[in-house]
Coordinates of N, CA and C in Angstrom, one line a residue:
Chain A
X1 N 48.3 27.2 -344.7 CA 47.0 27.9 -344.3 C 46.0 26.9 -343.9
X2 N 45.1 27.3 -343.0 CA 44.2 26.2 -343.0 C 42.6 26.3 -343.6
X3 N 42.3 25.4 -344.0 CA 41.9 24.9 -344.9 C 40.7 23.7 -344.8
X4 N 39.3 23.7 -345.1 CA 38.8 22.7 -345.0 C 37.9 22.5 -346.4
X5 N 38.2 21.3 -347.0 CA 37.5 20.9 -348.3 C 36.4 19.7 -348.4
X6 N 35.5 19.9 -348.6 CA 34.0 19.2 -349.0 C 34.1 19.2 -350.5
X7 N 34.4 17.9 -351.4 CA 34.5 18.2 -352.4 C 32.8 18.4 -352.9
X8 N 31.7 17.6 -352.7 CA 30.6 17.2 -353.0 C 30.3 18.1 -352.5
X9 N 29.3 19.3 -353.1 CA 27.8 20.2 -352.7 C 26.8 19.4 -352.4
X10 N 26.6 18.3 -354.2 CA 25.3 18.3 -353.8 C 25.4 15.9 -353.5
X11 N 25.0 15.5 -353.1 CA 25.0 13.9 -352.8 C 23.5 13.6 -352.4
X12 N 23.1 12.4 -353.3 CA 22.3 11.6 -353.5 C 22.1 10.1 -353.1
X13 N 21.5 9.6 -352.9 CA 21.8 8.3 -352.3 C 20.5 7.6 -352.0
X14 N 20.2 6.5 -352.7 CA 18.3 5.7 -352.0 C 18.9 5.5 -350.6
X15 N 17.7 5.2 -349.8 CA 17.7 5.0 -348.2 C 18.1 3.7 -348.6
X16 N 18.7 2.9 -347.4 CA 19.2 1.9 -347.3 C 20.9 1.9 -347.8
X17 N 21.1 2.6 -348.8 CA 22.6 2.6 -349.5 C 23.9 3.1 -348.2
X18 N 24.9 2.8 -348.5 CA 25.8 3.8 -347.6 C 26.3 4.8 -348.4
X19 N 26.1 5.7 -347.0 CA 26.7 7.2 -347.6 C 27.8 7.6 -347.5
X20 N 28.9 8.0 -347.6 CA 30.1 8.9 -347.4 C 30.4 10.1 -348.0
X21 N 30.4 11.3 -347.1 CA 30.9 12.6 -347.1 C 31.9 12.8 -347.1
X22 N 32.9 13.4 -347.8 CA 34.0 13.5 -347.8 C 34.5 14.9 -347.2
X23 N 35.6 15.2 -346.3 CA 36.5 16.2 -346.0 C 37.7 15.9 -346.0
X24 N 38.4 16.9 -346.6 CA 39.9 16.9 -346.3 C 40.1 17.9 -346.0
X25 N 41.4 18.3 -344.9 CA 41.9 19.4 -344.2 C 43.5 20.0 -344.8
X26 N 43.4 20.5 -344.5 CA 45.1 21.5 -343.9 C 45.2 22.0 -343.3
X27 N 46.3 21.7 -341.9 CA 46.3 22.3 -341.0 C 47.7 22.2 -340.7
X28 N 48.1 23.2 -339.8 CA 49.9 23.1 -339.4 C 49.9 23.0 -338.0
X29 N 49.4 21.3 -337.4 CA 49.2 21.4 -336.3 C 48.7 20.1 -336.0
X30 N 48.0 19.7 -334.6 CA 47.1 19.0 -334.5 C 45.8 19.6 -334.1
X31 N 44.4 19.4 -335.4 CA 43.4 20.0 -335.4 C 42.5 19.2 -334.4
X32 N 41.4 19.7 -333.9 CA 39.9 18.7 -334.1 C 39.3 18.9 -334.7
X33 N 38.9 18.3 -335.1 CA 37.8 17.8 -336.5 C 36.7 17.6 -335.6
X34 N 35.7 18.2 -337.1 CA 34.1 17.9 -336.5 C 33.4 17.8 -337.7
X35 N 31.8 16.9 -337.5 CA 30.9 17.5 -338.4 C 29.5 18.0 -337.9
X36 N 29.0 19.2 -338.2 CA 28.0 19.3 -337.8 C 26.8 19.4 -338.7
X37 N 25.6 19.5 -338.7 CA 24.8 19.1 -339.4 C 23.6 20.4 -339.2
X38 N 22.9 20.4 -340.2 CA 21.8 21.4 -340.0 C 20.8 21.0 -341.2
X39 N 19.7 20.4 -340.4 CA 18.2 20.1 -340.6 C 17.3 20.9 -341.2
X40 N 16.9 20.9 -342.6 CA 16.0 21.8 -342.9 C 15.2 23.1 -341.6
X41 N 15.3 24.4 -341.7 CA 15.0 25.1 -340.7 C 15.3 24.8 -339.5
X42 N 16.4 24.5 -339.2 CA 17.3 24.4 -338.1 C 18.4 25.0 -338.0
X43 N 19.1 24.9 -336.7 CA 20.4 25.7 -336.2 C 21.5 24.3 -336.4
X44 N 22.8 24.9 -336.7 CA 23.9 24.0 -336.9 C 24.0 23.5 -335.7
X45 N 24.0 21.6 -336.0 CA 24.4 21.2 -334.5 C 25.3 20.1 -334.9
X46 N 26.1 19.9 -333.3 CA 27.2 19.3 -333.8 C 26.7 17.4 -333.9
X47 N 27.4 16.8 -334.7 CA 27.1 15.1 -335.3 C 28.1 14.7 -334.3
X48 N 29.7 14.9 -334.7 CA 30.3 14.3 -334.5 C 31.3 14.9 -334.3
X49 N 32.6 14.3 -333.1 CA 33.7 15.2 -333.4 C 34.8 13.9 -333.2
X50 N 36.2 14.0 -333.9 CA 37.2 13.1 -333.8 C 37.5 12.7 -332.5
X51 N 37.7 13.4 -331.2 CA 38.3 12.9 -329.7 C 37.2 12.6 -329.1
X52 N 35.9 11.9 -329.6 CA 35.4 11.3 -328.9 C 35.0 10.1 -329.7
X53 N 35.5 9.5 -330.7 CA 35.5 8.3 -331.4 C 33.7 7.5 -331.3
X54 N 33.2 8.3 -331.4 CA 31.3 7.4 -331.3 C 30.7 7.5 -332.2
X55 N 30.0 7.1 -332.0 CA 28.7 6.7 -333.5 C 27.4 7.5 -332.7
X56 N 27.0 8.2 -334.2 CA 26.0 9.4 -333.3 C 25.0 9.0 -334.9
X57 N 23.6 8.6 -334.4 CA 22.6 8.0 -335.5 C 22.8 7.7 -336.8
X58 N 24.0 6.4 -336.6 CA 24.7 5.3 -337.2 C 25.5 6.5 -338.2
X59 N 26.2 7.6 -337.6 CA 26.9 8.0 -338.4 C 29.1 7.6 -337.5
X60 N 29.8 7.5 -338.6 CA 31.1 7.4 -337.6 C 32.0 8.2 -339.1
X61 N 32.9 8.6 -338.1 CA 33.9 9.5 -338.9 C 35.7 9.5 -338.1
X62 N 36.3 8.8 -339.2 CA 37.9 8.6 -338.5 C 38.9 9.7 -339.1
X63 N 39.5 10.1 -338.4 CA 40.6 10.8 -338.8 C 41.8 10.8 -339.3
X64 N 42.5 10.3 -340.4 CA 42.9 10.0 -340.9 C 44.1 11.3 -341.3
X65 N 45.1 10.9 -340.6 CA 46.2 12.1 -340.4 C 47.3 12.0 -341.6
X66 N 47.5 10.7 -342.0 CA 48.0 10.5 -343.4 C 47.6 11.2 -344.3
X67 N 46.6 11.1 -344.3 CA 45.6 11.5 -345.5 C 44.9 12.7 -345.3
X68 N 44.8 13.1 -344.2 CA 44.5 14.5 -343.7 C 43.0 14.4 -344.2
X69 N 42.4 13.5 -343.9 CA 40.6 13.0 -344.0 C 40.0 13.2 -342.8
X70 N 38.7 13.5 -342.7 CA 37.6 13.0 -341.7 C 36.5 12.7 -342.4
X71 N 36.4 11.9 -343.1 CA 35.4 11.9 -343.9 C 34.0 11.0 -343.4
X72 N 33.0 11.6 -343.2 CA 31.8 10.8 -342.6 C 31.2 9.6 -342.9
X73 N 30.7 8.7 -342.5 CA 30.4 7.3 -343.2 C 28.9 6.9 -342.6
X74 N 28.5 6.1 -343.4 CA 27.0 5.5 -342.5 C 26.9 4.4 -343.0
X75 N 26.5 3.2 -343.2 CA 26.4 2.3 -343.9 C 24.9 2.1 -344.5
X76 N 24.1 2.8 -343.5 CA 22.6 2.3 -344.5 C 21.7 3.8 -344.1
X77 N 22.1 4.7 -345.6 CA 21.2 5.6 -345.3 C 19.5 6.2 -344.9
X78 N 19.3 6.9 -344.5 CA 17.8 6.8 -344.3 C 17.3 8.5 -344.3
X79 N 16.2 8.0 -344.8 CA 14.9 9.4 -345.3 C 15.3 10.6 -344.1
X80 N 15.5 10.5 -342.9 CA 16.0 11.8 -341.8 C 17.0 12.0 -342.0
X81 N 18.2 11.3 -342.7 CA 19.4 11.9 -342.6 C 19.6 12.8 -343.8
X82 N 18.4 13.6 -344.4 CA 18.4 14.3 -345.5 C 19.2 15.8 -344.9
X83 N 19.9 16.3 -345.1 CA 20.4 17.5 -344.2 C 21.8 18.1 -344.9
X84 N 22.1 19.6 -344.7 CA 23.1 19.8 -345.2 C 24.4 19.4 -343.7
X85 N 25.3 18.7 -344.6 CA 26.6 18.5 -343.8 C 27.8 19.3 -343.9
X86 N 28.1 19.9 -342.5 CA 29.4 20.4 -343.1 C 30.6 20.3 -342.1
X87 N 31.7 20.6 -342.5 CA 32.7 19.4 -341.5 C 33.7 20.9 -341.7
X88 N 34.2 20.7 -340.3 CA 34.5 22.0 -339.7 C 36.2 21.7 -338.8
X89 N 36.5 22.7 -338.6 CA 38.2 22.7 -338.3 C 38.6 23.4 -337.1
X90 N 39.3 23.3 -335.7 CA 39.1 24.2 -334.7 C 40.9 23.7 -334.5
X91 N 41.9 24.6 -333.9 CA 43.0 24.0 -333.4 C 43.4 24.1 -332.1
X92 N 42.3 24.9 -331.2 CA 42.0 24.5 -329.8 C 41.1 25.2 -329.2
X93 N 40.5 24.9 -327.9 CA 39.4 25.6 -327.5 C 39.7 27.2 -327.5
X94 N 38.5 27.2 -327.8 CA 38.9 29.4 -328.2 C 38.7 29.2 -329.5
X95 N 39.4 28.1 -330.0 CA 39.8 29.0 -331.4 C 38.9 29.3 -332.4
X96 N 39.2 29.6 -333.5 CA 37.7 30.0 -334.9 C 37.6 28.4 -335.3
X97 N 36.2 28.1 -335.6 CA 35.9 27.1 -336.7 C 36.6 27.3 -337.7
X98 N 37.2 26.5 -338.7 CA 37.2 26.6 -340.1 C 36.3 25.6 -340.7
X99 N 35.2 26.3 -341.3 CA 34.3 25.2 -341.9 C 34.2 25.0 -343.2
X100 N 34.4 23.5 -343.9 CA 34.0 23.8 -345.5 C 33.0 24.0 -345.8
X101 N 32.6 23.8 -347.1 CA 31.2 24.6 -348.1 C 30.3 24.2 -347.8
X102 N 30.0 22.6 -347.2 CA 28.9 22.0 -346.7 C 28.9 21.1 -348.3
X103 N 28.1 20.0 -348.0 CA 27.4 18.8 -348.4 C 26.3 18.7 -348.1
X104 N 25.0 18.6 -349.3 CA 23.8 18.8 -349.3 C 23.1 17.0 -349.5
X105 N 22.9 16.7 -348.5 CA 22.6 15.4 -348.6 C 21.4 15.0 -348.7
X106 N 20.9 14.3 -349.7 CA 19.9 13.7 -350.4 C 19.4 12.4 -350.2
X107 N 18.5 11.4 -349.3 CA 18.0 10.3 -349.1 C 16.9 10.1 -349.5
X108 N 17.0 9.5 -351.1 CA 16.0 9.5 -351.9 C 15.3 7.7 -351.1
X109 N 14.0 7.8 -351.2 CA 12.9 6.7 -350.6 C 13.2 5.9 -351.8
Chain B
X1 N 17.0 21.6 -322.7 CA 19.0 21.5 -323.0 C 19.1 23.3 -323.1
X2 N 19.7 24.1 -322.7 CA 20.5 25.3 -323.0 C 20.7 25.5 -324.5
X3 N 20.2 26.6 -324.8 CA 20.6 27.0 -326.6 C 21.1 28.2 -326.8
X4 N 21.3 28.8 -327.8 CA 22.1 30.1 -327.9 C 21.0 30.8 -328.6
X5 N 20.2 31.7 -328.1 CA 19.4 32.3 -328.8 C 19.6 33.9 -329.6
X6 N 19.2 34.0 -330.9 CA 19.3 35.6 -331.5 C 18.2 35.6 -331.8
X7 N 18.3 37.4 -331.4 CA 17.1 38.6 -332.2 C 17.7 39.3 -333.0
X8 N 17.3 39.9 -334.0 CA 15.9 39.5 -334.5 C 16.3 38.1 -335.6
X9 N 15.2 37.5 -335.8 CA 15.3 36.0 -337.1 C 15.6 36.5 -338.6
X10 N 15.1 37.7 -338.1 CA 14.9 38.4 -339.7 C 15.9 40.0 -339.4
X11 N 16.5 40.9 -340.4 CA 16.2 42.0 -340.2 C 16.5 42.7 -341.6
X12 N 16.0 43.9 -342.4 CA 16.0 44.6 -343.2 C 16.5 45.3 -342.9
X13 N 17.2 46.2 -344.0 CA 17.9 47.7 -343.4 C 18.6 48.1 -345.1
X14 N 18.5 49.8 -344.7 CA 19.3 50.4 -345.6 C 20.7 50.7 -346.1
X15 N 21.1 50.3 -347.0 CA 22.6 50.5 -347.1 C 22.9 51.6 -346.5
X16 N 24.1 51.9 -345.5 CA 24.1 52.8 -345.0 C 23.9 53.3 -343.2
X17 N 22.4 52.1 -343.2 CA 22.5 52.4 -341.7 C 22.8 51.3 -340.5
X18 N 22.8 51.6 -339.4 CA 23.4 50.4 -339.0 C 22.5 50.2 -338.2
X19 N 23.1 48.8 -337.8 CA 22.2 47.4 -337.5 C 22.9 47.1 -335.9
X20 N 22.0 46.5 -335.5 CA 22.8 45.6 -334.1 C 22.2 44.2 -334.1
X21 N 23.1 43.3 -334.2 CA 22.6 41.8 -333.7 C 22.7 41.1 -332.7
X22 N 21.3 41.0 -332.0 CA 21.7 40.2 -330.4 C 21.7 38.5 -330.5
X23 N 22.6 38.5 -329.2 CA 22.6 36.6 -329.0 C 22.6 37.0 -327.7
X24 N 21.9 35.8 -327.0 CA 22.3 35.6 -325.8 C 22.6 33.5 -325.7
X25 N 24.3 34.0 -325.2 CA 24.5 32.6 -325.4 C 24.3 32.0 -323.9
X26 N 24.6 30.9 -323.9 CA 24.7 29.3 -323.2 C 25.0 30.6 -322.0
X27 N 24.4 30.3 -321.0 CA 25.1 30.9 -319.6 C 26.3 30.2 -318.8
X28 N 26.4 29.7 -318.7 CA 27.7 29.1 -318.0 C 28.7 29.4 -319.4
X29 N 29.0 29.3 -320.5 CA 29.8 29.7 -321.8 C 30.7 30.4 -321.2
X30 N 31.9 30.6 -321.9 CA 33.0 31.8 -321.8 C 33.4 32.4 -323.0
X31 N 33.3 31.5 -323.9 CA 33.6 32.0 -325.5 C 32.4 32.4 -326.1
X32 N 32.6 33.6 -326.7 CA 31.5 33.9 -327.6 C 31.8 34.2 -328.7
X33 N 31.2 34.1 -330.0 CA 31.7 33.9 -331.7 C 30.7 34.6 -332.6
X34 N 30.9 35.2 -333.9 CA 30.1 35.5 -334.6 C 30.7 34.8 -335.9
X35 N 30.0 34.6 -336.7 CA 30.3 34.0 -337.7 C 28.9 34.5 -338.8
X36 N 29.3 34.8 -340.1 CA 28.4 34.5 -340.7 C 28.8 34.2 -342.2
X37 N 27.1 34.1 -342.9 CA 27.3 32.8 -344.0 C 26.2 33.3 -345.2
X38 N 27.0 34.0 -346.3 CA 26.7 34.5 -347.3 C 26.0 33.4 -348.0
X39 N 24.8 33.5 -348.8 CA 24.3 33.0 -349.8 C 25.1 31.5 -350.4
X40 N 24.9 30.6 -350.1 CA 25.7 30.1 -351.3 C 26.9 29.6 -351.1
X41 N 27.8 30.2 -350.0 CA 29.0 30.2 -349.9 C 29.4 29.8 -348.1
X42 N 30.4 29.9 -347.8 CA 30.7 28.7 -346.7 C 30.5 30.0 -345.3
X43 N 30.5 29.1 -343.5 CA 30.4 29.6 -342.9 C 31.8 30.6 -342.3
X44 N 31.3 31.7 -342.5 CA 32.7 32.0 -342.1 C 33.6 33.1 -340.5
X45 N 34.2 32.8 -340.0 CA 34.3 33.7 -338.6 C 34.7 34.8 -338.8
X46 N 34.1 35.9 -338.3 CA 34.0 37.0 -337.8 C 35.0 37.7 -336.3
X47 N 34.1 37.0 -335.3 CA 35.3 37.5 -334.3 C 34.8 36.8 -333.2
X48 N 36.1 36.4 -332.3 CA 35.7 35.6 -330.6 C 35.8 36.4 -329.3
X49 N 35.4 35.9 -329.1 CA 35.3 37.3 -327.6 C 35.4 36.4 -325.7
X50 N 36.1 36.7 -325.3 CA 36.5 35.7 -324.1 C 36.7 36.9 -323.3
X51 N 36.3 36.9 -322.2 CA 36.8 37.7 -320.5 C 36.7 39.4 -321.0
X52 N 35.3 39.6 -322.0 CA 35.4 41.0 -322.0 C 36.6 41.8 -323.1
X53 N 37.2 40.9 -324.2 CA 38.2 41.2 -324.7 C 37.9 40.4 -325.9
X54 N 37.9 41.3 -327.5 CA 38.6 40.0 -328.7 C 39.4 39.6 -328.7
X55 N 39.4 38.0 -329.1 CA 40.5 36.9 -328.5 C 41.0 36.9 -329.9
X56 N 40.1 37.3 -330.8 CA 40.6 36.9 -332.5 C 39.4 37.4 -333.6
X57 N 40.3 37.8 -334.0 CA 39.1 38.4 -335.3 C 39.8 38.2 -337.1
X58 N 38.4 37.8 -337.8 CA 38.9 38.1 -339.1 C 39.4 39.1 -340.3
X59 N 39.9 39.1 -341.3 CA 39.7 40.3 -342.1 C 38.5 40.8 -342.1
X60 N 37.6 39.9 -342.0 CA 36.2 40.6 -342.7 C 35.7 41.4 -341.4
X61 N 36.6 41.5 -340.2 CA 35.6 41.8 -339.6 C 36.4 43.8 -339.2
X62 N 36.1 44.4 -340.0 CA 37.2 45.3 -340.1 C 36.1 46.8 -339.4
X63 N 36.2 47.7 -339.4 CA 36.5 49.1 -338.3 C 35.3 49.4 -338.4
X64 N 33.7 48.5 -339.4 CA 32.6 48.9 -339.3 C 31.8 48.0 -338.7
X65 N 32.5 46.5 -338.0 CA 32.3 46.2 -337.0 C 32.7 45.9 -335.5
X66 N 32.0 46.3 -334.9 CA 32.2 45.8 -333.5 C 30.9 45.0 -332.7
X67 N 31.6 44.6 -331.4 CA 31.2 43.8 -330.8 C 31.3 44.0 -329.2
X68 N 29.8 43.7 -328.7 CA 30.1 43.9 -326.8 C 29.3 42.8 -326.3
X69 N 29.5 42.9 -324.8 CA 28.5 42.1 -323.8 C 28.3 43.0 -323.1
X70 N 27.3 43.8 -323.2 CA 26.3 44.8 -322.7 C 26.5 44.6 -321.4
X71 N 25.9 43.3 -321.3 CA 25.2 42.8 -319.7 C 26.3 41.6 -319.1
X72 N 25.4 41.0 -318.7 CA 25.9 39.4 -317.9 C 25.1 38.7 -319.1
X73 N 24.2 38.5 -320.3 CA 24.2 37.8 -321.0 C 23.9 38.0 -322.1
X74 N 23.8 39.6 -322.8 CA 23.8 39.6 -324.5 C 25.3 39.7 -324.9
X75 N 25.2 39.2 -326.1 CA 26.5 39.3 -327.0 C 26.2 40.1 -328.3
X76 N 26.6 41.0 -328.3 CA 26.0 42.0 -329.8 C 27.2 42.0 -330.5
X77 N 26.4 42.0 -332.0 CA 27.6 42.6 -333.5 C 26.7 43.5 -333.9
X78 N 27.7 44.9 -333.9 CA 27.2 46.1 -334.4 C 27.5 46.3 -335.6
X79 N 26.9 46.5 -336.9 CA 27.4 46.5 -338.1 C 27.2 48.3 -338.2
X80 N 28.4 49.3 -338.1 CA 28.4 50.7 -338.2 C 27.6 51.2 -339.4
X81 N 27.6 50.8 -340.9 CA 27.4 51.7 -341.9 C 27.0 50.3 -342.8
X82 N 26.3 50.0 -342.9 CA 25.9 48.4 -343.7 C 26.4 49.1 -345.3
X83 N 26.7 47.7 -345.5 CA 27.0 47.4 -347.3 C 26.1 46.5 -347.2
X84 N 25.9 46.3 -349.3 CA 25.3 45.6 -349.6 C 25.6 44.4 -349.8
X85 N 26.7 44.0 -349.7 CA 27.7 42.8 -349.3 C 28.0 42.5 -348.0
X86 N 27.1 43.1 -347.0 CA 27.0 42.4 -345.8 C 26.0 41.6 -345.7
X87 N 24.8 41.5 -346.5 CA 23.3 40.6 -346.6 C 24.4 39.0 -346.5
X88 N 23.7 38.7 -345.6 CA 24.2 37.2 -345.1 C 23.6 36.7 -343.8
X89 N 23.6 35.1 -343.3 CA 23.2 34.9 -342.3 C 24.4 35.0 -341.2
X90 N 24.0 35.5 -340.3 CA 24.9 35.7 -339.1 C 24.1 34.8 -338.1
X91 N 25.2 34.0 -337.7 CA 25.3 33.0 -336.4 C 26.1 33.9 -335.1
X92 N 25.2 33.4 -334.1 CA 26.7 33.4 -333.0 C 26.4 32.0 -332.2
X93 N 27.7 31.8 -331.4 CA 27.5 30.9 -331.1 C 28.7 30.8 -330.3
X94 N 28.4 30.2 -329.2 CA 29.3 30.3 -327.8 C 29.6 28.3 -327.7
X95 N 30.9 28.4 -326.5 CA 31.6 27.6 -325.9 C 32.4 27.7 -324.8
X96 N 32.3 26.6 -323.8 CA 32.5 26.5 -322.3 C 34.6 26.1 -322.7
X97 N 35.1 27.2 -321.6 CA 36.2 27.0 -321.7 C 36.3 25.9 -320.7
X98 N 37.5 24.3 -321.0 CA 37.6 23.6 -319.4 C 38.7 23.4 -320.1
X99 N 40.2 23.8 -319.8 CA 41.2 23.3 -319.9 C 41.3 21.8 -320.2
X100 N 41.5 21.0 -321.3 CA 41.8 19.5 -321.9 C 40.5 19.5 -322.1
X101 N 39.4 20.2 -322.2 CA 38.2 19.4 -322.7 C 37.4 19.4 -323.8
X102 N 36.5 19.4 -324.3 CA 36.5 19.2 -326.0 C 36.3 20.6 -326.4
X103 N 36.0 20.5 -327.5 CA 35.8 22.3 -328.2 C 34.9 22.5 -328.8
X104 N 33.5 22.0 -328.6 CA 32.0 21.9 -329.3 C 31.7 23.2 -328.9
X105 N 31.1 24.0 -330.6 CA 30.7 25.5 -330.6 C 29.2 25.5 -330.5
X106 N 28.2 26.0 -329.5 CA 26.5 26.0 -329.2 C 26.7 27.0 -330.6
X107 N 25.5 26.7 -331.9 CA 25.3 27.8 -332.8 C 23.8 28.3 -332.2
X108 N 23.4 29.8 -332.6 CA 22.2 30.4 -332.6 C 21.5 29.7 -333.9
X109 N 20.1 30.4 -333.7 CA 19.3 29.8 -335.3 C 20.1 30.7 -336.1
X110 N 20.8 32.2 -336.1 CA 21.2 32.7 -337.3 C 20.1 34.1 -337.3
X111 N 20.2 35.1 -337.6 CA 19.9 36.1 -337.7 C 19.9 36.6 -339.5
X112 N 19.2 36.9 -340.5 CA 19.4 36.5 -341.8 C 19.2 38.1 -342.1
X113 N 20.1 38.5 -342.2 CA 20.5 40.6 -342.7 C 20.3 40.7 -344.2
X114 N 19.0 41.3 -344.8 CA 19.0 41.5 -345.6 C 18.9 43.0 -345.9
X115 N 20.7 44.1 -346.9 CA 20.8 44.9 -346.9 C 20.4 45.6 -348.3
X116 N 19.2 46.4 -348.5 CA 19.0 46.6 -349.6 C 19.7 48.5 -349.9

């Protein structure tokens, strides 16, 4: 079945630290992976997705099919990147999201 | 930039009556989606709608809801007979079909159903 897991709700971190959000999948297939993000009083938008391999405001996220990961990375957090994260599952265009619980991310000054 | 917009931001209502939720997505879009996201707990899909037809739908999305495109650009979820376990935020949120090309879903702000 498929399946998307965010172990972390809630994550903390001073600005400057690196951060990593973690997801892990299950899927019977080859998925795309994404993460999208939503900004205090904001609409979910998308950060990042696997088939385009970029760095979107110093965030990067590899796919890791071994390990059935996408887990998000930054190296030096900062005070805007306070937002809930949630990383999401599609197995081709058309198809439904599967999104996990979200990651509530915390950039303590 | 193009956004996916819903009415109403807010809506109240009585167990029992029913509701309609508008989006009007991305214009050039082909896929249209509802999803919504209970208190607390994760976002979850509802139903997709492509060429005038559901492409796919959930359990949850069972015989007291449905779904149309009125026009050339609203996308409605009609909730028939509200429960009190329908209070959730409902998204829609559309995507451009291009054969091999990526699968980024436009979300609305969310439409937030509270059923008393």
């Amino acid at each position: 079945a498929q399946r998307v897991t965010q172990p972390e709700k809630l994550l903390s971190v001073f600005k400057g630290a690196p951060v990593e959000l973690k997801c892990n999948y299950s899927y019977s297939g080859s998925p795309e992976l994404f993460w999208y993000v939503q900004y205090s009083r904001q609409r979910l938008q998308l950060l990042l997705r696997h088939i385009s391999r970029e760095s979107i405001k110093g965030f990067t996220a590899d796919l890791n099919k071994g390990e059935t990961s996408f887990h998000l990375k930054k190296p030096f957090a900062q005070e805007e990147d306070s937002a809930m994260y949630y990383c999401a599952l599609s197995g081709r265009p058309g198809n439904q999201f599967y999104f996990g619980t979200g990651t509530s991310l915390t950039v303590i000054p | 930039e193009p956004e996916v917009t819903q009415t109403p931001s807010h809506q109240v209502t009585q167990m029992g009556q029913e509701v309609i939720l508008r989006c009007v997505p991305i214009s050039n879009h082909l896929y249209f989606y509802w999803y919504r996201q209970i208190l607390g707990q994760k976002v979850e899909f509802l139903v997709s709608f492509y060429n005038n037809e559901i492409s796919e739908k959930s359990e949850i999305f069972d015989d007291q809801f449905s779904v149309e495109r009125p026009d050339g650009s609203n996308f409605t979820l009609k909730i028939r007979s509200t429960k009190l376990e329908d209070s959730a935020m409902y998204f829609c949120a559309s995507s451009e079909y291009l054969a091999g090309a990526n699968n980024e879903q436009f979300f609305g702000p969310g439409t937030r159903l509270t059923v008393l």
